[in-house]
mmCIF file of C-alpha atoms and ligand atoms in Angstrom:
data_model
loop_
_atom_site.group_PDB
_atom_site.id
_atom_site.type_symbol
_atom_site.label_atom_id
_atom_site.label_comp_id
_atom_site.label_asym_id
_atom_site.label_seq_id
_atom_site.Cartn_x
_atom_site.Cartn_y
_atom_site.Cartn_z
ATOM 1 C CA MET A 1 -8.534 -18.753 9.803
ATOM 2 C CA LEU A 2 -12.244 -17.937 9.401
ATOM 3 C CA ASP A 3 -14.334 -17.541 12.542
ATOM 4 C CA SER A 4 -17.371 -15.742 13.925
ATOM 5 C CA THR A 5 -15.679 -12.322 13.464
ATOM 6 C CA HIS A 6 -16.077 -12.802 9.693
ATOM 7 C CA ASP A 7 -19.846 -13.481 9.804
ATOM 8 C CA GLU A 8 -21.345 -11.258 7.125
ATOM 9 C CA HIS A 9 -24.508 -10.805 9.194
ATOM 10 C CA LEU A 10 -22.712 -9.208 12.153
ATOM 11 C CA ARG A 11 -23.935 -5.695 12.861
ATOM 12 C CA SER A 12 -22.480 -3.056 15.142
ATOM 13 C CA TRP A 13 -24.176 -0.675 17.551
ATOM 14 C CA VAL A 14 -21.965 1.965 15.903
ATOM 15 C CA ALA A 15 -24.588 2.705 13.263
ATOM 16 C CA SER A 16 -22.246 4.079 10.586
ATOM 17 C CA ALA A 17 -20.298 0.789 10.560
ATOM 18 C CA ASN A 18 -23.186 -1.164 9.071
ATOM 19 C CA GLY A 19 -22.665 -1.212 5.320
ATOM 20 C CA HIS A 20 -19.656 1.115 5.643
ATOM 21 C CA ARG A 21 -17.551 0.968 2.468
ATOM 22 C CA ASP A 22 -14.283 0.454 4.338
ATOM 23 C CA PHE A 23 -14.763 -0.183 8.027
ATOM 24 C CA PRO A 24 -17.668 -2.486 8.922
ATOM 25 C CA ILE A 25 -17.325 -4.588 12.079
ATOM 26 C CA GLN A 26 -15.705 -7.373 10.024
ATOM 27 C CA ASN A 27 -12.603 -5.222 9.338
ATOM 28 C CA LEU A 28 -11.380 -3.612 12.615
ATOM 29 C CA PRO A 29 -8.093 -2.122 11.329
ATOM 30 C CA LEU A 30 -5.597 -0.626 13.767
ATOM 31 C CA GLY A 31 -3.924 2.768 13.691
ATOM 32 C CA ILE A 32 -2.568 5.685 15.702
ATOM 33 C CA PHE A 33 -4.758 8.771 16.020
ATOM 34 C CA SER A 34 -5.101 11.968 18.026
ATOM 35 C CA PRO A 35 -8.556 13.098 19.078
ATOM 36 C CA PRO A 36 -9.051 16.887 19.048
ATOM 37 C CA GLY A 37 -6.601 18.364 21.564
ATOM 38 C CA GLY A 38 -5.287 14.920 22.545
ATOM 39 C CA ALA A 39 -2.034 13.003 22.206
ATOM 40 C CA PRO A 40 -1.418 10.180 19.692
ATOM 41 C CA ARG A 41 -2.808 6.828 20.807
ATOM 42 C CA PRO A 42 -3.901 3.459 19.347
ATOM 43 C CA GLY A 43 -7.365 3.181 17.877
ATOM 44 C CA VAL A 44 -9.549 0.953 15.757
ATOM 45 C CA ALA A 45 -11.660 2.237 12.856
ATOM 46 C CA ILE A 46 -15.340 1.351 13.108
ATOM 47 C CA GLY A 47 -17.591 3.023 10.539
ATOM 48 C CA ASP A 48 -17.078 6.788 10.635
ATOM 49 C CA MET A 49 -15.730 6.552 14.190
ATOM 50 C CA ILE A 50 -12.496 5.611 15.935
ATOM 51 C CA LEU A 51 -12.549 3.690 19.205
ATOM 52 C CA ASP A 52 -9.741 4.685 21.566
ATOM 53 C CA LEU A 53 -8.118 1.393 22.566
ATOM 54 C CA ALA A 54 -7.509 2.760 26.048
ATOM 55 C CA ALA A 55 -11.074 1.533 26.542
ATOM 56 C CA VAL A 56 -9.915 -2.061 26.096
ATOM 57 C CA PRO A 57 -7.999 -3.646 29.004
ATOM 58 C CA ASP A 58 -4.655 -5.120 27.871
ATOM 59 C CA GLY A 59 -4.997 -3.496 24.443
ATOM 60 C CA PRO A 60 -2.067 -1.814 22.703
ATOM 61 C CA ALA A 61 -0.861 1.403 24.336
ATOM 62 C CA GLY A 62 1.628 4.170 23.564
ATOM 63 C CA ALA A 63 2.170 6.495 20.627
ATOM 64 C CA THR A 64 3.158 3.745 18.144
ATOM 65 C CA LEU A 65 2.109 0.172 17.460
ATOM 66 C CA ASN A 66 5.673 -1.213 17.215
ATOM 67 C CA ALA A 67 5.431 -3.219 20.445
ATOM 68 C CA PHE A 68 2.057 -4.618 19.428
ATOM 69 C CA LEU A 69 3.372 -5.582 15.969
ATOM 70 C CA ALA A 70 6.323 -7.296 17.666
ATOM 71 C CA SER A 71 3.997 -9.467 19.731
ATOM 72 C CA GLY A 72 2.714 -11.355 16.690
ATOM 73 C CA ALA A 73 -0.552 -13.014 15.785
ATOM 74 C CA SER A 74 -1.836 -14.271 19.108
ATOM 75 C CA PRO A 75 -2.582 -10.945 20.859
ATOM 76 C CA ARG A 76 -3.763 -9.496 17.543
ATOM 77 C CA ARG A 77 -6.319 -12.282 17.136
ATOM 78 C CA ALA A 78 -7.386 -11.940 20.757
ATOM 79 C CA LEU A 79 -7.908 -8.192 20.340
ATOM 80 C CA ARG A 80 -9.952 -8.746 17.181
ATOM 81 C CA ALA A 81 -12.203 -11.283 18.913
ATOM 82 C CA ARG A 82 -12.635 -8.949 21.877
ATOM 83 C CA LEU A 83 -13.441 -5.903 19.709
ATOM 84 C CA SER A 84 -15.854 -7.901 17.555
ATOM 85 C CA GLU A 85 -17.783 -8.941 20.680
ATOM 86 C CA ALA A 86 -17.693 -5.499 22.273
ATOM 87 C CA LEU A 87 -18.789 -3.569 19.178
ATOM 88 C CA ARG A 88 -21.552 -5.854 17.938
ATOM 89 C CA ASP A 89 -25.243 -5.200 18.379
ATOM 90 C CA GLY A 90 -26.487 -6.055 21.831
ATOM 91 C CA SER A 91 -23.070 -5.845 23.503
ATOM 92 C CA ALA A 92 -23.270 -5.216 27.244
ATOM 93 C CA GLU A 93 -20.158 -3.032 26.928
ATOM 94 C CA ARG A 94 -21.783 -0.339 24.788
ATOM 95 C CA ALA A 95 -22.313 2.162 27.602
ATOM 96 C CA GLN A 96 -18.728 1.728 28.805
ATOM 97 C CA LEU A 97 -17.208 2.095 25.301
ATOM 98 C CA GLU A 98 -19.324 4.927 23.886
ATOM 99 C CA PRO A 99 -17.387 7.707 25.689
ATOM 100 C CA HIS A 100 -14.196 6.422 23.990
ATOM 101 C CA LEU A 101 -15.561 6.850 20.444
ATOM 102 C CA HIS A 102 -14.385 9.810 18.361
ATOM 103 C CA GLU A 103 -15.590 11.137 15.030
ATOM 104 C CA ALA A 104 -12.845 10.061 12.613
ATOM 105 C CA ALA A 105 -13.261 13.265 10.589
ATOM 106 C CA ALA A 106 -12.300 15.338 13.640
ATOM 107 C CA CYS A 107 -9.206 13.263 14.468
ATOM 108 C CA THR A 108 -5.638 13.438 13.159
ATOM 109 C CA MET A 109 -4.075 10.223 11.875
ATOM 110 C CA HIS A 110 -0.395 9.394 12.325
ATOM 111 C CA LEU A 111 1.914 6.719 11.002
ATOM 112 C CA PRO A 112 0.894 3.565 12.880
ATOM 113 C CA ALA A 113 4.474 2.626 13.726
ATOM 114 C CA THR A 114 7.969 4.036 13.755
ATOM 115 C CA ILE A 115 9.407 2.665 10.523
ATOM 116 C CA GLY A 116 13.019 1.633 11.010
ATOM 117 C CA ASP A 117 13.590 0.395 7.476
ATOM 118 C CA TYR A 118 11.613 0.550 4.271
ATOM 119 C CA THR A 119 12.176 -1.746 1.297
ATOM 120 C CA ASP A 120 10.454 -1.350 -2.040
ATOM 121 C CA PHE A 121 10.005 -4.465 -4.151
ATOM 122 C CA TYR A 122 9.206 -4.688 -7.861
ATOM 123 C CA ALA A 123 6.768 -7.613 -7.828
ATOM 124 C CA GLY A 124 4.175 -6.170 -10.225
ATOM 125 C CA ILE A 125 5.179 -7.997 -13.391
ATOM 126 C CA HIS A 126 2.939 -5.994 -15.739
ATOM 127 C CA HIS A 127 4.505 -2.775 -14.461
ATOM 128 C CA ALA A 128 7.995 -4.268 -14.826
ATOM 129 C CA ASN A 129 7.131 -5.298 -18.382
ATOM 130 C CA ASN A 130 5.611 -1.938 -19.319
ATOM 131 C CA VAL A 131 8.488 0.085 -17.917
ATOM 132 C CA GLY A 132 11.134 -2.299 -19.245
ATOM 133 C CA ARG A 133 9.604 -2.082 -22.704
ATOM 134 C CA GLN A 134 10.075 1.706 -22.748
ATOM 135 C CA PHE A 135 13.821 1.197 -22.252
ATOM 136 C CA ARG A 136 14.369 -2.216 -23.886
ATOM 137 C CA PRO A 137 11.560 -2.897 -26.387
ATOM 138 C CA ASP A 138 12.826 -6.372 -27.300
ATOM 139 C CA ASN A 139 13.805 -7.506 -23.826
ATOM 140 C CA PRO A 140 11.623 -5.785 -21.211
ATOM 141 C CA LEU A 141 12.292 -8.165 -18.315
ATOM 142 C CA LEU A 142 15.868 -8.750 -17.240
ATOM 143 C CA PRO A 143 16.873 -12.428 -16.797
ATOM 144 C CA ASN A 144 16.772 -12.276 -12.988
ATOM 145 C CA TYR A 145 13.145 -11.104 -12.707
ATOM 146 C CA LYS A 146 11.458 -14.515 -12.549
ATOM 147 C CA TYR A 147 14.018 -15.889 -10.079
ATOM 148 C CA VAL A 148 14.598 -12.987 -7.664
ATOM 149 C CA PRO A 149 11.960 -10.828 -5.944
ATOM 150 C CA ILE A 150 13.704 -7.620 -7.060
ATOM 151 C CA GLY A 151 13.839 -4.793 -4.531
ATOM 152 C CA TYR A 152 15.888 -1.900 -3.209
ATOM 153 C CA HIS A 153 16.305 -0.220 0.154
ATOM 154 C CA GLY A 154 14.064 2.839 0.286
ATOM 155 C CA ARG A 155 13.980 5.832 2.577
ATOM 156 C CA ALA A 156 11.984 5.594 5.829
ATOM 157 C CA SER A 157 12.357 9.202 7.013
ATOM 158 C CA SER A 158 10.155 10.697 4.286
ATOM 159 C CA ILE A 159 7.216 8.306 4.657
ATOM 160 C CA GLY A 160 4.060 10.216 5.566
ATOM 161 C CA VAL A 161 0.471 9.427 6.272
ATOM 162 C CA SER A 162 -2.497 10.106 4.004
ATOM 163 C CA GLY A 163 -3.985 13.579 4.027
ATOM 164 C CA GLY A 164 -0.945 15.824 3.659
ATOM 165 C CA SER A 165 0.745 17.381 0.697
ATOM 166 C CA VAL A 166 3.720 16.183 -1.287
ATOM 167 C CA LEU A 167 6.388 18.674 -2.239
ATOM 168 C CA ARG A 168 7.504 18.560 -5.849
ATOM 169 C CA PRO A 169 11.194 17.634 -5.612
ATOM 170 C CA SER A 170 14.043 19.338 -7.379
ATOM 171 C CA GLY A 171 16.932 17.420 -8.804
ATOM 172 C CA GLN A 172 19.125 16.773 -11.786
ATOM 173 C CA ARG A 173 17.213 16.300 -15.033
ATOM 174 C CA LYS A 174 18.679 15.422 -18.378
ATOM 175 C CA PRO A 175 16.142 14.813 -21.123
ATOM 176 C CA ALA A 176 17.450 13.028 -24.223
ATOM 177 C CA THR A 177 17.044 16.324 -26.087
ATOM 178 C CA GLU A 178 19.624 18.079 -23.886
ATOM 179 C CA THR A 179 23.361 17.446 -23.821
ATOM 180 C CA LEU A 180 23.964 18.427 -20.202
ATOM 181 C CA PRO A 181 21.937 17.987 -17.009
ATOM 182 C CA SER A 182 20.343 20.918 -15.204
ATOM 183 C CA PHE A 183 19.061 21.271 -11.638
ATOM 184 C CA GLY A 184 15.460 22.297 -11.079
ATOM 185 C CA PRO A 185 11.924 21.192 -10.186
ATOM 186 C CA CYS A 186 10.870 17.733 -11.370
ATOM 187 C CA ARG A 187 8.871 17.988 -14.603
ATOM 188 C CA ASN A 188 7.652 14.390 -14.686
ATOM 189 C CA LEU A 189 6.137 13.736 -11.263
ATOM 190 C CA ASP A 190 4.313 10.414 -10.975
ATOM 191 C CA TYR A 191 2.610 8.099 -8.482
ATOM 192 C CA GLU A 192 3.024 4.336 -8.064
ATOM 193 C CA LEU A 193 0.102 2.200 -6.888
ATOM 194 C CA GLU A 194 1.419 -0.278 -4.339
ATOM 195 C CA LEU A 195 0.466 -2.194 -1.236
ATOM 196 C CA GLY A 196 2.466 -1.654 1.944
ATOM 197 C CA ILE A 197 3.339 -4.719 4.047
ATOM 198 C CA TRP A 198 3.831 -4.135 7.788
ATOM 199 C CA ILE A 199 6.386 -6.429 9.394
ATOM 200 C CA GLY A 200 5.489 -8.070 12.721
ATOM 201 C CA PRO A 201 7.950 -9.978 14.945
ATOM 202 C CA GLY A 202 10.858 -10.151 12.486
ATOM 203 C CA ASN A 203 14.119 -12.098 12.831
ATOM 204 C CA ASP A 204 17.523 -11.867 14.461
ATOM 205 C CA LEU A 205 20.531 -10.889 12.394
ATOM 206 C CA GLY A 206 21.861 -13.998 10.684
ATOM 207 C CA SER A 207 18.654 -16.027 11.176
ATOM 208 C CA PRO A 208 16.723 -16.269 7.901
ATOM 209 C CA ILE A 209 12.936 -16.715 7.913
ATOM 210 C CA PRO A 210 11.855 -19.965 6.208
ATOM 211 C CA ILE A 211 9.181 -19.432 3.573
ATOM 212 C CA GLY A 212 6.768 -21.611 5.581
ATOM 213 C CA GLU A 213 7.026 -19.209 8.543
ATOM 214 C CA ALA A 214 7.027 -15.965 6.600
ATOM 215 C CA GLU A 215 3.277 -15.316 6.984
ATOM 216 C CA SER A 216 3.664 -15.072 10.763
ATOM 217 C CA HIS A 217 5.893 -12.023 10.257
ATOM 218 C CA ILE A 218 3.282 -10.085 8.263
ATOM 219 C CA ALA A 219 1.254 -7.884 10.627
ATOM 220 C CA GLY A 220 -1.030 -6.354 8.021
ATOM 221 C CA LEU A 221 -1.327 -4.302 4.864
ATOM 222 C CA CYS A 222 -1.940 -0.707 3.827
ATOM 223 C CA LEU A 223 -1.989 1.277 0.585
ATOM 224 C CA LEU A 224 1.300 2.844 -0.467
ATOM 225 C CA ASN A 225 2.037 5.618 -2.956
ATOM 226 C CA ASP A 226 5.663 5.514 -4.055
ATOM 227 C CA TRP A 227 5.885 9.047 -5.518
ATOM 228 C CA SER A 228 8.390 9.031 -8.359
ATOM 229 C CA ALA A 229 10.256 11.804 -10.175
ATOM 230 C CA ARG A 230 10.666 10.188 -13.589
ATOM 231 C CA ASP A 231 13.029 12.729 -15.125
ATOM 232 C CA ILE A 232 15.344 12.576 -12.116
ATOM 233 C CA GLN A 233 15.040 8.777 -12.083
ATOM 234 C CA GLY A 234 15.905 8.421 -15.764
ATOM 235 C CA TRP A 235 19.211 10.250 -15.290
ATOM 236 C CA GLU A 236 20.336 8.924 -11.908
ATOM 237 C CA TYR A 237 19.179 5.299 -11.791
ATOM 238 C CA GLN A 238 22.135 3.585 -13.428
ATOM 239 C CA PRO A 239 24.019 1.704 -12.103
ATOM 240 C CA LEU A 240 22.639 1.523 -8.527
ATOM 241 C CA GLY A 241 18.913 2.120 -8.954
ATOM 242 C CA PRO A 242 16.552 4.855 -7.760
ATOM 243 C CA PHE A 243 17.835 7.423 -5.254
ATOM 244 C CA LEU A 244 16.522 11.006 -5.045
ATOM 245 C CA ALA A 245 13.797 10.184 -7.583
ATOM 246 C CA LYS A 246 12.055 8.197 -4.832
ATOM 247 C CA SER A 247 13.408 9.403 -1.499
ATOM 248 C CA PHE A 248 11.480 12.687 -1.306
ATOM 249 C CA ALA A 249 8.121 11.178 -0.289
ATOM 250 C CA THR A 250 6.080 8.022 0.213
ATOM 251 C CA THR A 251 2.452 8.197 1.370
ATOM 252 C CA LEU A 252 0.584 5.475 3.305
ATOM 253 C CA SER A 253 -3.040 4.892 4.173
ATOM 254 C CA PRO A 254 -3.182 5.168 7.971
ATOM 255 C CA TRP A 255 -4.879 1.893 8.926
ATOM 256 C CA ILE A 256 -3.208 -1.496 9.270
ATOM 257 C CA VAL A 257 -5.675 -3.982 7.799
ATOM 258 C CA THR A 258 -4.839 -7.199 9.619
ATOM 259 C CA PRO A 259 -4.202 -10.666 8.190
ATOM 260 C CA GLU A 260 -7.311 -11.818 10.077
ATOM 261 C CA ALA A 261 -9.536 -9.207 8.354
ATOM 262 C CA LEU A 262 -8.026 -10.187 4.997
ATOM 263 C CA ALA A 263 -8.413 -13.942 5.532
ATOM 264 C CA PRO A 264 -11.591 -14.291 3.400
ATOM 265 C CA PHE A 265 -9.850 -12.536 0.511
ATOM 266 C CA ARG A 266 -6.784 -14.740 0.186
ATOM 267 C CA ILE A 267 -6.486 -16.556 -3.122
ATOM 268 C CA ALA A 268 -4.069 -18.891 -4.826
ATOM 269 C CA GLN A 269 -0.995 -17.337 -6.357
ATOM 270 C CA ALA A 270 -1.670 -17.280 -10.101
ATOM 271 C CA ALA A 271 -0.011 -20.144 -11.944
ATOM 272 C CA ARG A 272 3.134 -18.984 -13.698
ATOM 273 C CA PRO A 273 2.897 -18.878 -17.475
ATOM 274 C CA GLU A 274 4.192 -21.893 -19.401
ATOM 275 C CA GLY A 275 7.961 -21.679 -19.643
ATOM 276 C CA ASP A 276 8.509 -19.572 -16.502
ATOM 277 C CA PRO A 277 10.870 -21.110 -13.941
ATOM 278 C CA THR A 278 9.594 -22.647 -10.718
ATOM 279 C CA PRO A 279 10.693 -20.518 -7.741
ATOM 280 C CA LEU A 280 13.818 -21.821 -6.013
ATOM 281 C CA ASP A 281 13.116 -24.006 -2.972
ATOM 282 C CA TYR A 282 13.642 -21.261 -0.381
ATOM 283 C CA LEU A 283 10.807 -19.281 -2.022
ATOM 284 C CA LEU A 284 8.450 -22.182 -2.646
ATOM 285 C CA ASP A 285 5.820 -23.282 -0.149
ATOM 286 C CA GLU A 286 2.715 -25.252 -0.979
ATOM 287 C CA ALA A 287 0.417 -23.357 1.400
ATOM 288 C CA ASP A 288 1.774 -20.017 0.200
ATOM 289 C CA GLN A 289 1.125 -20.959 -3.425
ATOM 290 C CA ALA A 290 -2.393 -22.142 -2.493
ATOM 291 C CA HIS A 291 -3.451 -19.098 -0.397
ATOM 292 C CA GLY A 292 -0.645 -16.547 -0.474
ATOM 293 C CA ALA A 293 -2.100 -13.970 -2.878
ATOM 294 C CA TYR A 294 -4.724 -11.300 -2.161
ATOM 295 C CA ASP A 295 -7.873 -10.370 -4.043
ATOM 296 C CA ILE A 296 -7.870 -6.615 -3.372
ATOM 297 C CA ALA A 297 -9.302 -4.220 -5.961
ATOM 298 C CA LEU A 298 -7.035 -1.168 -6.139
ATOM 299 C CA GLU A 299 -8.149 2.177 -7.528
ATOM 300 C CA VAL A 300 -6.379 5.434 -8.407
ATOM 301 C CA THR A 301 -8.318 8.672 -8.821
ATOM 302 C CA ILE A 302 -7.209 12.217 -9.595
ATOM 303 C CA ALA A 303 -8.885 15.554 -8.878
ATOM 304 C CA THR A 304 -7.110 18.641 -10.175
ATOM 305 C CA ARG A 305 -7.443 21.971 -8.384
ATOM 306 C CA ALA A 306 -9.812 23.148 -11.140
ATOM 307 C CA MET A 307 -11.924 20.012 -10.746
ATOM 308 C CA ARG A 308 -12.169 20.445 -6.977
ATOM 309 C CA ASP A 309 -13.016 24.156 -7.347
ATOM 310 C CA ALA A 310 -15.791 23.277 -9.809
ATOM 311 C CA GLY A 311 -17.096 20.437 -7.654
ATOM 312 C CA THR A 312 -16.265 17.892 -10.382
ATOM 313 C CA PRO A 313 -15.976 14.358 -8.950
ATOM 314 C CA ALA A 314 -12.552 12.746 -8.946
ATOM 315 C CA HIS A 315 -11.642 10.925 -12.161
ATOM 316 C CA ARG A 316 -10.612 7.264 -12.077
ATOM 317 C CA LEU A 317 -7.200 6.737 -13.639
ATOM 318 C CA SER A 318 -6.839 3.053 -12.896
ATOM 319 C CA LEU A 319 -8.529 -0.038 -11.498
ATOM 320 C CA SER A 320 -6.127 -2.861 -10.738
ATOM 321 C CA ASN A 321 -5.924 -5.776 -8.307
ATOM 322 C CA ALA A 322 -3.339 -7.183 -5.910
ATOM 323 C CA ARG A 323 -3.764 -10.556 -7.627
ATOM 324 C CA HIS A 324 -1.446 -9.325 -10.397
ATOM 325 C CA LEU A 325 1.674 -9.559 -8.211
ATOM 326 C CA TYR A 326 4.225 -12.076 -9.491
ATOM 327 C CA TRP A 327 5.605 -12.752 -5.984
ATOM 328 C CA THR A 328 3.646 -13.259 -2.755
ATOM 329 C CA ALA A 329 4.181 -11.193 0.379
ATOM 330 C CA ALA A 330 5.602 -14.292 2.088
ATOM 331 C CA GLN A 331 8.126 -14.729 -0.714
ATOM 332 C CA MET A 332 9.227 -11.104 -0.249
ATOM 333 C CA VAL A 333 9.702 -11.679 3.505
ATOM 334 C CA ALA A 334 11.589 -14.956 3.022
ATOM 335 C CA HIS A 335 13.775 -13.483 0.305
ATOM 336 C CA HIS A 336 14.559 -10.329 2.300
ATOM 337 C CA ALA A 337 15.678 -12.382 5.325
ATOM 338 C CA SER A 338 17.400 -15.121 3.296
ATOM 339 C CA GLY A 339 20.752 -13.354 3.311
ATOM 340 C CA GLY A 340 20.636 -12.933 7.073
ATOM 341 C CA CYS A 341 19.299 -9.367 7.155
ATOM 342 C CA ASN A 342 17.168 -8.777 10.248
ATOM 343 C CA LEU A 343 13.621 -7.466 9.872
ATOM 344 C CA ARG A 344 12.265 -5.482 12.791
ATOM 345 C CA PRO A 345 8.733 -4.810 14.029
ATOM 346 C CA GLY A 346 7.338 -1.835 12.143
ATOM 347 C CA ASP A 347 9.568 -2.268 9.109
ATOM 348 C CA LEU A 348 7.700 -1.644 5.900
ATOM 349 C CA PHE A 349 7.760 -3.241 2.457
ATOM 350 C CA GLY A 350 6.264 -1.847 -0.724
ATOM 351 C CA THR A 351 5.156 -4.527 -3.163
ATOM 352 C CA GLY A 352 6.120 -2.604 -6.296
ATOM 353 C CA THR A 353 3.646 -1.001 -8.646
ATOM 354 C CA ILE A 354 0.611 -3.203 -9.180
ATOM 355 C CA SER A 355 -0.544 -2.792 -12.753
ATOM 356 C CA ALA A 356 -3.262 -4.860 -14.396
ATOM 357 C CA PRO A 357 -2.459 -6.477 -17.761
ATOM 358 C CA ASP A 358 -4.393 -3.798 -19.691
ATOM 359 C CA GLU A 359 -4.209 -0.018 -19.653
ATOM 360 C CA SER A 360 -7.395 0.478 -17.629
ATOM 361 C CA GLY A 361 -5.387 -0.803 -14.682
ATOM 362 C CA PHE A 362 -1.915 0.631 -15.121
ATOM 363 C CA GLY A 363 -0.483 1.732 -11.756
ATOM 364 C CA SER A 364 1.541 4.780 -12.829
ATOM 365 C CA LEU A 365 1.287 7.654 -15.303
ATOM 366 C CA LEU A 366 4.580 6.478 -16.802
ATOM 367 C CA GLU A 367 2.578 3.528 -18.126
ATOM 368 C CA THR A 368 -0.834 5.171 -18.667
ATOM 369 C CA THR A 369 0.594 8.027 -20.745
ATOM 370 C CA ASN A 370 3.391 5.912 -22.229
ATOM 371 C CA GLY A 371 6.143 8.027 -20.731
ATOM 372 C CA GLY A 372 4.198 11.261 -21.307
ATOM 373 C CA ARG A 373 3.804 10.675 -25.052
ATOM 374 C CA LYS A 374 0.058 10.006 -24.806
ATOM 375 C CA PRO A 375 -1.528 12.590 -22.451
ATOM 376 C CA ILE A 376 -4.794 11.699 -20.746
ATOM 377 C CA GLU A 377 -7.868 13.927 -20.929
ATOM 378 C CA LEU A 378 -9.734 14.794 -17.749
ATOM 379 C CA PRO A 379 -13.454 15.676 -17.369
ATOM 380 C CA SER A 380 -12.419 19.315 -16.832
ATOM 381 C CA GLY A 381 -10.895 19.444 -20.319
ATOM 382 C CA GLU A 382 -7.426 19.524 -18.798
ATOM 383 C CA THR A 383 -4.794 17.051 -19.941
ATOM 384 C CA ARG A 384 -2.002 15.381 -18.007
ATOM 385 C CA ARG A 385 1.283 13.794 -19.039
ATOM 386 C CA PHE A 386 2.422 13.750 -15.419
ATOM 387 C CA LEU A 387 1.177 15.403 -12.200
ATOM 388 C CA GLU A 388 0.771 19.182 -11.886
ATOM 389 C CA ASP A 389 0.791 21.252 -8.689
ATOM 390 C CA GLY A 390 -2.615 21.131 -7.019
ATOM 391 C CA ASP A 391 -3.433 17.613 -8.300
ATOM 392 C CA GLU A 392 -4.915 15.375 -5.633
ATOM 393 C CA VAL A 393 -4.159 11.669 -6.040
ATOM 394 C CA VAL A 394 -6.227 9.193 -4.032
ATOM 395 C CA PHE A 395 -5.766 5.419 -3.806
ATOM 396 C CA GLY A 396 -8.507 3.099 -2.578
ATOM 397 C CA GLY A 397 -8.484 -0.617 -1.869
ATOM 398 C CA ARG A 398 -11.528 -2.873 -1.478
ATOM 399 C CA CYS A 399 -12.106 -6.573 -0.893
ATOM 400 C CA ARG A 400 -15.262 -8.380 -1.976
ATOM 401 C CA ARG A 401 -16.295 -12.018 -1.892
ATOM 402 C CA ASP A 402 -19.721 -13.622 -1.962
ATOM 403 C CA GLY A 403 -20.821 -14.567 1.532
ATOM 404 C CA PHE A 404 -18.592 -11.995 3.254
ATOM 405 C CA ALA A 405 -18.931 -8.331 4.173
ATOM 406 C CA PRO A 406 -16.853 -6.130 1.846
ATOM 407 C CA ILE A 407 -14.028 -4.295 3.584
ATOM 408 C CA GLY A 408 -11.693 -1.502 2.507
ATOM 409 C CA PHE A 409 -8.447 0.221 3.400
ATOM 410 C CA GLY A 410 -9.535 3.857 3.707
ATOM 411 C CA ALA A 411 -7.915 6.473 1.516
ATOM 412 C CA CYS A 412 -4.272 7.037 0.686
ATOM 413 C CA ARG A 413 -4.449 10.685 -0.350
ATOM 414 C CA ALA A 414 -2.113 13.615 -0.999
ATOM 415 C CA ILE A 415 -2.030 16.856 -2.976
ATOM 416 C CA VAL A 416 0.999 17.815 -5.051
ATOM 417 C CA SER A 417 2.409 21.106 -3.822
ATOM 418 C CA ASP A 418 5.214 23.422 -4.855
ATOM 419 C CA GLY A 419 5.386 24.755 -1.296
ATOM 420 C CA PRO A 420 6.795 23.161 1.853
ATOM 421 C CA ALA A 421 5.529 19.632 2.542
ATOM 422 C CA THR A 422 2.991 19.269 5.343
HETATM 423 CA CA1 CA B 1 7.982 1.496 -6.481
#
């Protein structure tokens, strides 16, 4: 899986790419962007710039990447090799490509694909433990957790791309202190730190995907914020699970970081603790156990309106890592398709909230503030149990390994608003 495109010494003639925190020439993530005054089109992030893929013969075209995701690994690898050659120092194509470069800061990003279906898993075991403990102190994990990659069908229509605002939802709330529910704005608005998994070719209805082939259906990853209205959730979630507490908004980072870019950062799935069951055969694959996890550092920061007005830097709420997932992405794909359900190109999975074992890496305020009982203090002197209007939440994801250029995901960012969503 490793080739010359991963060489840490590669440099690009796009100067800002060299040493860029997210998008050096070793990353080359794909997305859909509009240049100023232009229509949506495919692009690749390189440093602070975006290269319009119209400049590349036989590259993806159109206003979404669904068709490209459907075509699988072979054209994706070919495009990566081609872009790596064309963008590196000394390339003969520089003069031809330069007119197709746009300042990323001046462009508008869009969702990279039309998302037909969105499924949110629950594979972060520390999150599942922390949340379960708040409801069932003696028995935080239900008996199915270590056998079944738990998930539910989410809402695709309200998925948005980084950079907008998120409208505080209204709904039914019934705190334990009140005898009857009331309808009104959510009081306990939260984020959930997750990875998004973009589905590539997919399967026909009734044709499950064997675990050994599941990787070939993963087209790349992004960051995913599963905004959560905890008071609404607490009242509505039994017996069928989350509904309006989750369906009002999900925010994604705009770039699809490909399996090829992530290849140096694959790691073994952590050994299950003594006494945990071995996954059932349809979820167990030797190669997946050996290389199926990701070493991706995941960060959450917050900047309140007062902090931004005062020029105070964003405050880190959490530093976690994708290695804490209990199930691999391939296991989620194989499990999802095992009942015969068809996955389609551009479908999206959320991994579930990825919390670290200790509180410095909890992936939601529900955990960090222990359900709002332990407010956090911010550098501005403000405190937070949950999110207030004007709070900006930003996720970041970065991969590092000795001998390789670090790469990142770009931001997954949104500001909580009490006005119409944008
Ligand atoms: Ca979630």
